[in-house]
Coordinates of C-alpha atoms in Angstrom, one line a residue:
Chain P
M276 CA 15.9 -8.8 -19.3
P277 CA 19.7 -9.3 -19.4
E278 CA 21.3 -12.6 -19.9
V279 CA 24.5 -14.1 -18.3
E280 CA 26.5 -17.0 -19.5
F281 CA 28.3 -19.4 -17.4
N282 CA 29.9 -22.7 -18.3
G283 CA 28.1 -22.6 -21.7
K284 CA 24.7 -22.2 -20.0
T285 CA 22.6 -19.0 -20.4
F286 CA 20.6 -17.6 -17.6
T287 CA 18.1 -14.7 -17.7
V288 CA 18.5 -12.4 -14.8
D289 CA 17.0 -9.2 -13.5
E290 CA 19.0 -5.9 -13.0
D291 CA 20.0 -7.1 -9.6
G292 CA 21.4 -10.3 -11.0
F293 CA 18.7 -12.6 -9.5
I294 CA 17.6 -15.5 -11.7
D295 CA 14.3 -14.9 -13.6
N296 CA 12.6 -18.0 -12.4
Y297 CA 13.2 -20.3 -9.5
E298 CA 12.6 -23.3 -11.7
N299 CA 15.6 -22.5 -13.9
W300 CA 18.1 -22.9 -11.0
T301 CA 20.8 -25.4 -11.5
E302 CA 24.2 -26.3 -10.0
D303 CA 25.8 -24.1 -12.7
W304 CA 23.9 -21.1 -11.3
V305 CA 25.3 -21.7 -7.9
Q306 CA 28.8 -21.7 -9.4
H307 CA 28.0 -18.4 -11.3
V308 CA 26.7 -16.7 -8.2
K309 CA 29.8 -17.9 -6.3
K310 CA 32.0 -16.0 -8.6
E311 CA 29.7 -12.8 -8.6
E312 CA 29.6 -12.8 -4.8
G313 CA 33.3 -13.4 -4.4
I314 CA 32.9 -16.6 -2.4
D315 CA 36.0 -18.9 -2.5
E316 CA 34.3 -22.2 -2.4
V317 CA 30.8 -23.5 -2.1
N318 CA 31.0 -25.9 0.9
D319 CA 28.5 -28.1 2.7
E320 CA 27.5 -25.2 4.8
H321 CA 26.6 -23.1 1.8
K322 CA 24.7 -26.1 0.4
K323 CA 22.7 -26.5 3.6
V324 CA 21.6 -22.8 3.5
I325 CA 20.7 -23.1 -0.2
T326 CA 18.6 -26.3 0.4
M327 CA 16.8 -24.8 3.3
L328 CA 16.0 -21.6 1.4
R329 CA 14.7 -23.5 -1.6
E330 CA 12.6 -25.9 0.6
Y331 CA 11.1 -22.9 2.5
Y332 CA 10.4 -20.9 -0.7
E333 CA 8.7 -23.9 -2.3
K334 CA 6.3 -24.2 0.7
N335 CA 5.8 -20.5 1.4
G336 CA 6.5 -18.5 -1.7
I337 CA 8.7 -16.1 0.2
A338 CA 12.3 -16.1 1.7
P339 CA 12.3 -17.1 5.4
M340 CA 13.2 -14.8 8.3
V341 CA 16.9 -14.9 9.1
R342 CA 15.8 -16.3 12.5
V343 CA 14.2 -19.3 10.9
L344 CA 17.3 -19.8 8.6
S345 CA 19.5 -19.7 11.6
K346 CA 17.3 -22.1 13.6
V347 CA 17.0 -24.7 10.9
T348 CA 20.6 -24.7 9.8
G349 CA 22.0 -24.2 13.3
F350 CA 24.3 -21.4 12.0
K351 CA 24.7 -18.2 14.0
L352 CA 23.8 -15.0 12.2
K353 CA 27.4 -14.0 12.2
H354 CA 28.3 -17.2 10.5
I355 CA 25.6 -16.7 7.9
Y356 CA 27.2 -13.4 7.0
E357 CA 30.6 -15.1 6.8
L358 CA 29.2 -17.7 4.4
F359 CA 27.4 -15.0 2.4
P360 CA 29.2 -11.6 2.8
S361 CA 26.3 -9.6 1.1
G362 CA 23.8 -11.2 3.6
P363 CA 21.0 -13.6 3.6
G364 CA 18.6 -11.4 1.7
K365 CA 21.0 -10.7 -1.2
G366 CA 23.7 -13.3 -1.5
A367 CA 22.1 -16.3 -0.1
C368 CA 18.7 -15.8 -1.8
K369 CA 20.4 -15.1 -5.1
M370 CA 22.5 -18.3 -4.9
A371 CA 19.4 -20.3 -4.0
G372 CA 17.5 -19.0 -7.1
L373 CA 14.9 -17.0 -5.1
P374 CA 13.6 -13.7 -6.4
K375 CA 14.9 -10.5 -4.8
P376 CA 13.0 -9.8 -1.6
T377 CA 10.8 -6.7 -1.7
G378 CA 11.2 -3.9 0.8
C379 CA 14.0 -1.6 1.8
V380 CA 16.7 -4.0 0.9
Chain T
M1367 CA 5.5 23.9 -25.1
K1368 CA 8.0 21.7 -26.8
P1369 CA 7.9 18.0 -26.0
T1370 CA 11.0 16.8 -23.9
I1371 CA 13.4 14.5 -25.7
V1372 CA 13.5 11.4 -23.5
K1373 CA 16.1 8.7 -24.1
R1374 CA 15.7 5.7 -21.9
E1375 CA 16.4 2.0 -22.2
P1376 CA 13.1 0.2 -22.2
V1377 CA 12.2 -1.3 -18.8
V1378 CA 9.6 -4.1 -18.3
D1379 CA 7.5 -3.6 -15.2
E1380 CA 4.6 -6.0 -15.3
A1381 CA 2.4 -4.0 -13.0
L1382 CA 2.7 -0.8 -15.1
D1383 CA 2.2 -2.6 -18.4
Q1384 CA -1.0 -4.4 -17.1
C1385 CA -2.3 -1.2 -15.7
E1386 CA -1.8 0.7 -18.9
A1387 CA -3.8 -1.9 -20.7
R1388 CA -6.7 -1.7 -18.2
L1389 CA -7.1 2.0 -17.7
T1390 CA -9.8 3.9 -19.5
E1391 CA -9.7 7.6 -20.2
E1392 CA -12.8 8.2 -18.2
Q1393 CA -11.3 6.7 -15.1
I1394 CA -8.2 8.8 -15.5
E1395 CA -10.0 12.1 -16.0
K1396 CA -12.1 11.4 -12.9
V1397 CA -9.3 10.5 -10.6
V1398 CA -7.0 13.3 -11.8
N1399 CA -9.7 15.9 -11.2
E1400 CA -10.7 14.3 -7.8
V1401 CA -7.1 14.6 -6.5
I1402 CA -6.6 18.0 -7.8
D1403 CA -9.9 19.4 -6.6
K1404 CA -10.2 17.7 -3.3
E1405 CA -6.6 17.1 -2.1
T1406 CA -4.4 19.8 -3.3
G1407 CA -5.9 23.3 -3.0
G1408 CA -3.9 26.5 -3.0
R1409 CA -0.6 24.8 -2.4
L1410 CA -0.3 23.2 -5.8
W1411 CA -1.6 26.1 -7.8
T1412 CA 0.7 28.5 -6.0
Y1413 CA 3.7 26.4 -6.9
V1414 CA 2.6 25.8 -10.5
N1415 CA 1.9 29.5 -11.0
T1416 CA 4.9 30.8 -9.2
C1417 CA 7.5 28.8 -11.2
I1418 CA 9.2 31.0 -13.8
H1419 CA 10.8 27.9 -15.5
C1420 CA 14.3 29.2 -14.8
G1421 CA 15.7 25.7 -14.4
L1422 CA 18.0 26.5 -11.4
C1423 CA 16.5 23.3 -9.8
A1424 CA 18.3 21.2 -12.4
E1425 CA 21.7 22.0 -10.9
A1426 CA 20.5 20.6 -7.5
C1427 CA 19.4 17.2 -8.8
H1428 CA 21.7 14.2 -8.6
W1429 CA 19.8 12.6 -11.5
F1430 CA 20.5 15.5 -13.8
L1431 CA 24.1 15.9 -12.7
S1432 CA 24.8 12.1 -13.0
N1433 CA 23.2 11.8 -16.4
D1434 CA 25.6 14.3 -18.1
R1435 CA 23.1 17.1 -17.6
D1436 CA 20.3 15.4 -19.5
V1437 CA 17.5 17.9 -19.3
S1438 CA 14.8 15.2 -19.2
Y1439 CA 16.1 14.4 -15.6
A1440 CA 15.8 18.0 -14.4
P1441 CA 13.2 18.6 -11.6
V1442 CA 11.5 21.3 -13.7
T1443 CA 11.1 18.8 -16.6
K1444 CA 9.7 16.2 -14.4
V1445 CA 7.0 18.7 -13.3
K1446 CA 6.5 20.0 -16.9
D1447 CA 6.0 16.4 -18.2
T1448 CA 3.5 15.4 -15.5
I1449 CA 1.5 17.8 -13.4
W1450 CA 1.5 20.7 -15.8
V1451 CA 0.1 18.5 -18.5
L1452 CA -2.5 17.0 -16.2
L1453 CA -3.6 20.5 -15.2
E1454 CA -3.6 21.9 -18.7
K1455 CA -5.6 19.0 -20.2
K1456 CA -7.8 18.8 -17.1
G1457 CA -7.0 15.1 -16.8
K1458 CA -7.8 14.2 -20.4
V1459 CA -4.8 12.0 -21.0
D1460 CA -4.4 8.3 -21.8
G1461 CA -3.0 5.2 -20.0
A1462 CA 0.4 5.6 -21.7
F1463 CA 0.8 9.1 -20.3
I1464 CA -0.1 7.9 -16.7
K1465 CA 2.5 5.2 -17.1
R1466 CA 5.1 7.7 -18.0
C1467 CA 4.0 9.8 -15.0
S1468 CA 4.6 6.8 -12.7
E1469 CA 8.0 6.2 -14.3
I1470 CA 9.0 9.9 -13.6
A1471 CA 7.5 10.2 -10.1
H1472 CA 8.2 6.7 -8.7
T1473 CA 11.5 5.9 -10.4
E1474 CA 13.3 9.1 -11.3
C1475 CA 12.6 11.3 -8.3
N1476 CA 13.5 10.6 -4.7
L1477 CA 11.4 13.4 -3.2
C1478 CA 14.7 14.4 -1.4
R1479 CA 13.8 18.1 -1.6
R1480 CA 17.3 19.2 -2.6
C1481 CA 15.9 21.1 -5.6
G1482 CA 13.5 23.1 -3.3
M1483 CA 16.5 24.5 -1.6
Y1484 CA 17.9 26.0 -4.8
C1485 CA 14.6 27.3 -6.2
P1486 CA 14.6 31.0 -5.9
F1487 CA 11.0 30.9 -4.7
G1488 CA 11.5 27.9 -2.4
I1489 CA 8.9 25.9 -4.4
D1490 CA 8.6 22.3 -3.0
I1491 CA 9.0 20.6 -6.3
A1492 CA 9.0 17.2 -4.5
Y1493 CA 5.5 17.9 -3.3
M1494 CA 4.2 18.2 -6.9
L1495 CA 5.9 14.8 -7.7
L1496 CA 4.1 13.4 -4.7
V1497 CA 0.8 14.6 -6.0
V1498 CA 1.7 12.8 -9.3
R1499 CA 2.4 9.6 -7.3
R1500 CA -0.9 10.1 -5.5
I1501 CA -2.8 10.2 -8.9
C1502 CA -0.9 7.1 -10.1
A1503 CA -1.6 5.2 -6.9
K1504 CA -5.4 5.9 -7.1
L1505 CA -5.3 4.5 -10.7
G1506 CA -3.3 1.5 -9.7
M1507 CA -0.2 2.6 -11.6
V1508 CA 2.5 1.6 -9.2
P1509 CA 5.7 -0.4 -9.9
L1510 CA 5.3 -4.1 -9.1
Y1511 CA 8.0 -4.4 -6.2
L1512 CA 6.8 -1.2 -4.5
Q1513 CA 3.2 -2.3 -4.7
D1514 CA 4.1 -5.7 -3.1
T1515 CA 5.6 -3.8 -0.1
V1516 CA 2.4 -1.7 0.1
H1517 CA 0.3 -5.0 0.1
S1518 CA 2.5 -6.2 2.9
H1519 CA 1.8 -3.2 4.9
A1520 CA -1.9 -3.6 4.3
A1521 CA -2.0 -7.2 5.2
T1522 CA 0.5 -7.4 8.1
M1523 CA 1.2 -3.7 9.1
N1524 CA 4.9 -4.3 8.4
Q1525 CA 6.7 -4.1 5.1
M1526 CA 8.2 -7.6 4.9
W1527 CA 5.4 -10.0 5.5
V1528 CA 6.7 -10.7 9.0
K1529 CA 4.2 -12.8 11.0
P1530 CA 3.5 -12.1 14.7
D1531 CA 5.1 -15.3 16.0
E1532 CA 8.2 -14.7 13.8
W1533 CA 8.5 -11.1 15.2
I1534 CA 8.5 -12.3 18.8
D1535 CA 10.7 -15.2 18.2
T1536 CA 13.3 -12.9 16.5
L1537 CA 13.3 -10.5 19.4
Q1538 CA 13.8 -13.2 22.0
W1539 CA 16.6 -14.6 19.9
Q1540 CA 18.3 -11.3 19.7
E1541 CA 17.9 -10.7 23.4
E1542 CA 20.0 -13.9 23.9
E1543 CA 22.5 -12.6 21.4
G1544 CA 22.8 -9.2 23.3
Q1545 CA 23.2 -11.2 26.5
G1546 CA 26.4 -12.6 25.0
F1547 CA 27.9 -9.2 25.5
V1548 CA 26.0 -8.1 28.6
P1549 CA 24.4 -11.0 30.5
S1550 CA 21.9 -8.9 32.3
A1551 CA 20.6 -7.1 29.1
R1552 CA 16.9 -7.5 28.4
L1553 CA 14.7 -6.8 25.4
P1554 CA 11.4 -6.2 27.3
L1555 CA 8.2 -6.9 25.4
E1556 CA 5.0 -5.1 26.2
K1557 CA 6.2 -3.3 29.3
E1558 CA 3.4 -0.8 30.0
G1559 CA 4.5 2.5 31.3
A1560 CA 8.2 2.2 30.1
D1561 CA 9.9 5.5 29.2
I1562 CA 10.6 4.5 25.6
M1563 CA 8.9 2.4 22.9
Y1564 CA 11.7 1.4 20.4
S1565 CA 10.4 0.8 16.9
V1566 CA 12.2 -0.5 13.8
I1567 CA 11.6 -1.2 10.1
G1568 CA 10.8 -4.6 8.6
P1569 CA 14.2 -5.5 7.2
E1570 CA 15.7 -5.5 10.8
P1571 CA 13.8 -8.6 12.0
K1572 CA 13.8 -10.1 8.5
F1573 CA 17.4 -10.0 7.6
L1574 CA 19.4 -7.6 9.8
A1575 CA 18.5 -9.0 13.2
Q1576 CA 21.9 -8.1 14.7
L1577 CA 20.7 -4.5 14.9
L1578 CA 18.1 -5.7 17.5
G1579 CA 20.9 -7.4 19.5
N1580 CA 22.9 -4.1 19.3
I1581 CA 20.1 -2.0 20.7
T1582 CA 19.5 -4.6 23.6
V1583 CA 23.1 -4.0 24.7
I1584 CA 23.0 -0.2 24.2
M1585 CA 19.8 0.2 26.2
K1586 CA 21.3 -1.8 29.1
V1587 CA 24.5 0.1 29.1
A1588 CA 22.7 3.4 29.0
G1589 CA 20.5 2.2 31.8
L1590 CA 17.2 3.0 30.0
D1591 CA 13.6 1.9 30.7
W1592 CA 12.4 0.7 27.4
T1593 CA 10.1 -1.8 25.6
M1594 CA 9.1 -3.1 22.3
P1595 CA 5.5 -4.1 21.3
A1596 CA 4.7 -7.8 20.8
T1597 CA 1.9 -6.8 18.4
A1598 CA 1.6 -5.2 15.1
G1599 CA 2.6 -1.5 15.2
W1600 CA 6.3 -2.3 15.7
D1601 CA 7.2 -1.4 12.1
N1602 CA 7.7 2.4 11.7
S1603 CA 8.4 2.2 8.0
N1604 CA 5.8 3.2 5.4
M1605 CA 6.1 2.5 1.7
A1606 CA 2.4 3.4 1.2
M1607 CA 3.5 7.0 1.8
Y1608 CA 5.7 6.7 -1.2
S1609 CA 3.5 4.8 -3.5
G1610 CA 0.8 7.5 -3.0
D1611 CA -1.6 5.2 -1.2
F1612 CA -2.3 7.6 1.7
E1613 CA -5.2 5.6 3.1
I1614 CA -2.9 2.7 3.9
M1615 CA -0.2 5.2 4.9
A1616 CA -2.6 6.5 7.5
R1617 CA -3.5 3.1 8.9
V1618 CA 0.1 2.2 9.3
E1619 CA 1.0 5.5 11.0
R1620 CA -2.0 5.5 13.3
L1621 CA -1.2 2.0 14.5
H1622 CA 2.3 2.9 15.2
H1623 CA 1.3 5.9 17.4
E1624 CA -1.6 4.0 19.0
T1625 CA 0.7 1.2 19.9
A1626 CA 2.9 3.6 21.8
Q1627 CA -0.2 5.1 23.5
R1628 CA -1.4 1.6 24.5
L1629 CA 2.0 1.0 26.1
K1630 CA 1.8 4.4 27.8
V1631 CA 5.4 5.3 27.0
K1632 CA 6.8 8.8 27.1
R1633 CA 8.5 8.8 23.8
I1634 CA 9.1 6.7 20.7
V1635 CA 12.7 6.1 19.7
M1636 CA 13.2 4.9 16.1
G1637 CA 16.0 2.9 14.6
E1638 CA 18.2 4.3 11.9
C1639 CA 15.8 5.0 9.1
G1640 CA 15.0 8.3 7.4
H1641 CA 11.6 7.8 5.6
A1642 CA 10.1 6.2 8.7
F1643 CA 10.9 9.5 10.6
R1644 CA 9.2 11.4 7.8
G1645 CA 6.1 9.2 8.0
A1646 CA 5.8 9.3 11.8
E1647 CA 6.9 12.8 12.4
Y1648 CA 5.4 14.9 9.6
D1649 CA 3.8 13.3 6.5
G1650 CA 1.7 10.9 8.5
P1651 CA 0.3 13.4 11.1
T1652 CA -0.3 16.0 8.4
W1653 CA -2.4 13.6 6.3
M1654 CA -4.4 12.5 9.4
G1655 CA -5.0 16.2 10.4
W1656 CA -3.0 16.0 13.6
M1657 CA -1.2 19.1 14.8
K1658 CA 1.7 16.9 15.9
P1659 CA 2.5 13.4 16.9
P1660 CA 0.7 12.5 20.1
I1661 CA 3.9 11.1 21.6
P1662 CA 7.3 12.7 20.8
I1663 CA 9.3 10.9 18.1
V1664 CA 13.1 10.6 18.5
H1665 CA 15.2 9.5 15.7
A1666 CA 18.3 7.3 16.3
I1667 CA 20.7 10.2 15.6
S1668 CA 19.2 12.4 18.3
F1669 CA 18.9 9.5 20.6
Y1670 CA 22.6 8.5 20.3
Y1671 CA 23.5 12.2 20.5
D1672 CA 21.8 12.5 23.9
L1673 CA 23.4 9.3 25.1
I1674 CA 26.9 10.3 24.1
K1675 CA 26.6 13.9 25.1
S1676 CA 25.2 13.2 28.5
G1677 CA 27.8 10.5 29.2
K1678 CA 25.3 7.7 29.5
I1679 CA 27.3 6.0 26.9
K1680 CA 31.1 6.4 27.0
I1681 CA 33.4 5.8 24.1
A1682 CA 36.3 3.4 25.0
K1683 CA 37.8 2.7 21.7
K1684 CA 37.2 4.9 18.7
A1685 CA 36.9 3.3 15.3
K1686 CA 40.0 3.7 13.2
G1687 CA 39.5 6.1 10.3
P1688 CA 39.1 7.4 7.7
I1689 CA 35.3 7.0 7.9
T1690 CA 32.7 9.1 6.2
V1691 CA 29.0 9.5 6.4
Q1692 CA 25.7 9.8 4.4
D1693 CA 23.1 12.4 5.4
P1694 CA 19.6 10.8 5.1
C1695 CA 17.6 13.5 3.5
N1696 CA 14.4 13.0 5.6
V1697 CA 16.2 13.5 8.9
V1698 CA 19.0 15.9 7.9
R1699 CA 17.8 18.2 5.1
N1700 CA 14.2 17.8 6.2
G1701 CA 14.7 17.2 9.9
G1702 CA 17.7 19.2 10.9
L1703 CA 19.8 16.5 12.5
G1704 CA 23.0 17.1 10.4
D1705 CA 25.0 18.7 13.2
K1706 CA 24.1 16.1 15.7
L1707 CA 25.1 13.4 13.2
R1708 CA 28.5 15.1 12.9
Y1709 CA 28.9 15.2 16.6
I1710 CA 28.3 11.5 17.1
M1711 CA 30.5 10.6 14.2
N1712 CA 33.4 12.6 15.7
A1713 CA 32.6 11.0 19.0
V1714 CA 33.1 7.4 17.8
C1715 CA 35.5 7.8 14.9
E1716 CA 39.2 8.6 15.2
D1717 CA 39.3 10.1 11.8
F1718 CA 35.9 11.3 10.6
V1719 CA 36.1 12.7 7.0
D1720 CA 33.2 14.8 5.9
V1721 CA 31.8 14.8 2.4
T1722 CA 31.4 17.8 0.2
P1723 CA 28.7 19.0 -0.2
N1724 CA 27.5 18.0 3.3
N1725 CA 24.8 18.2 5.8
R1726 CA 21.6 19.5 4.4
Y1727 CA 23.3 20.3 1.1
N1728 CA 24.3 16.7 0.7
Y1729 CA 23.1 14.7 -2.2
C1730 CA 20.4 12.0 -1.9
C1731 CA 21.6 8.3 -1.8
N1732 CA 19.2 7.8 -4.8
A1733 CA 17.5 4.8 -3.0
G1734 CA 15.1 6.9 -0.8
G1735 CA 11.7 8.1 -1.7
G1736 CA 10.8 4.5 -2.5
V1737 CA 13.2 4.4 -5.5
I1738 CA 15.0 1.3 -4.2
N1739 CA 11.7 -0.3 -3.5
V1740 CA 10.6 -0.2 -7.1
G1741 CA 12.9 -3.1 -7.4
P1742 CA 15.3 -4.8 -9.8
P1743 CA 13.7 -3.7 -13.1
W1744 CA 14.8 -0.1 -12.3
K1745 CA 18.1 -0.8 -10.6
K1746 CA 20.5 0.1 -13.5
K1747 CA 18.9 3.4 -14.0
R1748 CA 19.1 4.0 -10.3
V1749 CA 22.8 3.3 -9.9
Q1750 CA 23.7 5.2 -13.1
G1751 CA 21.5 8.0 -11.8
N1752 CA 23.9 8.7 -8.9
R1753 CA 27.4 8.7 -10.3
I1754 CA 28.1 11.9 -8.5
K1755 CA 27.5 10.2 -5.2
A1756 CA 30.1 7.6 -6.0
E1757 CA 32.6 10.4 -7.0
Q1758 CA 31.8 12.3 -3.8
F1759 CA 32.6 9.2 -1.7
K1760 CA 35.7 8.5 -3.7
R1761 CA 37.1 11.9 -2.9
T1762 CA 36.9 11.3 0.9
G1763 CA 39.4 8.4 0.7
A1764 CA 37.4 6.7 3.4
H1765 CA 37.2 2.9 3.9
T1766 CA 33.8 3.0 5.5
I1767 CA 30.6 4.9 5.0
V1768 CA 28.1 5.2 7.9
T1769 CA 24.5 5.4 6.8
P1770 CA 22.0 6.1 9.6
C1771 CA 19.1 5.0 7.3
H1772 CA 18.1 1.7 5.7
N1773 CA 17.3 3.1 2.3
C1774 CA 20.7 4.9 2.2
H1775 CA 22.4 1.7 3.4
S1776 CA 21.0 -0.5 0.7
G1777 CA 21.4 2.1 -2.0
I1778 CA 24.9 3.0 -1.2
E1779 CA 25.9 -0.7 -1.0
D1780 CA 24.6 -0.8 -4.7
I1781 CA 26.6 2.2 -5.6
V1782 CA 29.8 1.0 -3.9
D1783 CA 29.4 -2.3 -5.8
F1784 CA 28.6 -0.7 -9.2
Y1785 CA 31.4 1.8 -9.2
K1786 CA 33.8 -0.6 -7.5
L1787 CA 34.6 1.9 -4.6
G1788 CA 35.8 -1.0 -2.3
M1789 CA 34.2 0.6 0.8
H1790 CA 32.3 -0.9 3.7
V1791 CA 28.7 0.3 4.5
K1792 CA 27.7 0.3 8.1
F1793 CA 25.0 1.5 10.4
F1794 CA 26.0 3.9 13.2
S1795 CA 25.0 1.3 15.8
D1796 CA 27.5 -1.2 14.2
I1797 CA 30.3 1.3 14.9
L1798 CA 28.9 2.3 18.3
I1799 CA 28.7 -1.2 19.7
E1800 CA 32.3 -1.7 18.9
A1801 CA 33.4 1.6 20.3
M1802 CA 31.4 2.0 23.5
E1803 CA 32.6 1.1 26.9
I1804 CA 30.9 -1.8 28.7
P1805 CA 31.2 -1.2 32.4
E1806 CA 33.0 -3.9 34.4
H1807 CA 30.0 -4.9 36.4
L1808 CA 28.0 -5.5 33.2
K1809 CA 30.6 -7.7 31.4
P1810 CA 30.3 -11.5 31.3
K1811 CA 32.0 -13.1 34.3
E1812 CA 34.8 -15.3 33.4
E1813 CA 34.2 -19.0 34.2

């Protein structure tokens, strides 16, 4: 699997740029994905989404429906796309250290 | 026959590697002959014996053209290296060979059928690769991510592990979103006797829920009597059709049709997805031995064509161009909707720029046929395998690409990203919702 370097740290990723293991996620990873996704700054709203995704994944072993993400964070769908331009399944899951969701995505 | 020279970067796919270690030669021989004797018949033998190895199919294949005419990617080579050997050796091959068969059939062919159009005998080469997938699936040789999707179909009857309560909750949420545009819009669940059952694919409720809000508004403005099921049977997609697990494919297709029958609707309208149409309209019914689907199937392209042409939907503000389009193989080349697609594109875009080649001659997005579903391990090869698609879009000079298919949408986003095309990728309904006229009496009243 390919490796990426950021801030002196090395991460192993898949071909889609998702981290190899949820456990290897760190703050540096967030900053790395920020750059990849063209996000200007990781603010509290991004952090809220990331925390929610990680908590949900820990309990359920899968990324949540965008409905659940919207309900728990209180963000409208449109706003989630503003925060993560490539969408909840790609950008947000990637930043939170989840694996790439399966299916036609 | 000389062996093909194959140069590939090594890819680790756990499912394939584990399966290779587990398979015995007896199992392989039994399954290969079972499939060939009981499931193929004259069709396969006619194709194999008619082929004169001329190689004209190579020129038709985006994999071959994008990989600098590497012969190992030509359709004829894919057949030579798989089904010809299986037939010649009567199934006496090892696990490593079956693994290579899966790599070829699941990850290097989209079953897009462009090659069949250029074959002087009209041989359906994709059919032969589908037979190879069938053999692989019966042996458990299916790439990991694709098999996960098939498991989801088997367990939940949808492709993304969506639970029943989450499905209903998402629909009701998007009904409210739609009501933001048109307060009287409804997303009616379980309405028996409605004219239309609308069905979608798993990613819509999972991540792209705005598409459900869009259709709520469109249906209201067009004044249609429609419904969606609150039960399983709402997902019209079918990755089992592409893994080669036709037993699960049939369960999924039957439930979709039976759900429409339970709701006593007159027709099923499907969202913007190509392979779903293939499964519901022809591959599914054929496998189940049905002459045709019991309730007519209408793809989104035909549906929007009828609405725009009849004036049920009027266009108020055309999208500013230049905008181009991708023809989903399963509804255009294999479904004949290319002209209708151009009609609706011209209706909603100020400056629609067509691609070359276009319509049924268009190149595949390289995501279809389950090839995006084999997941991240195979992504690099997938995007490199469609350089000609990137070049084709670049020539249009468009700022947006419309993709009336989920596979095309995700695959082309990847290509836009990899080749740095700087274009937007949108569904047709995203453009339509902005362009259509919302009559005064349906608009929200100002406070």
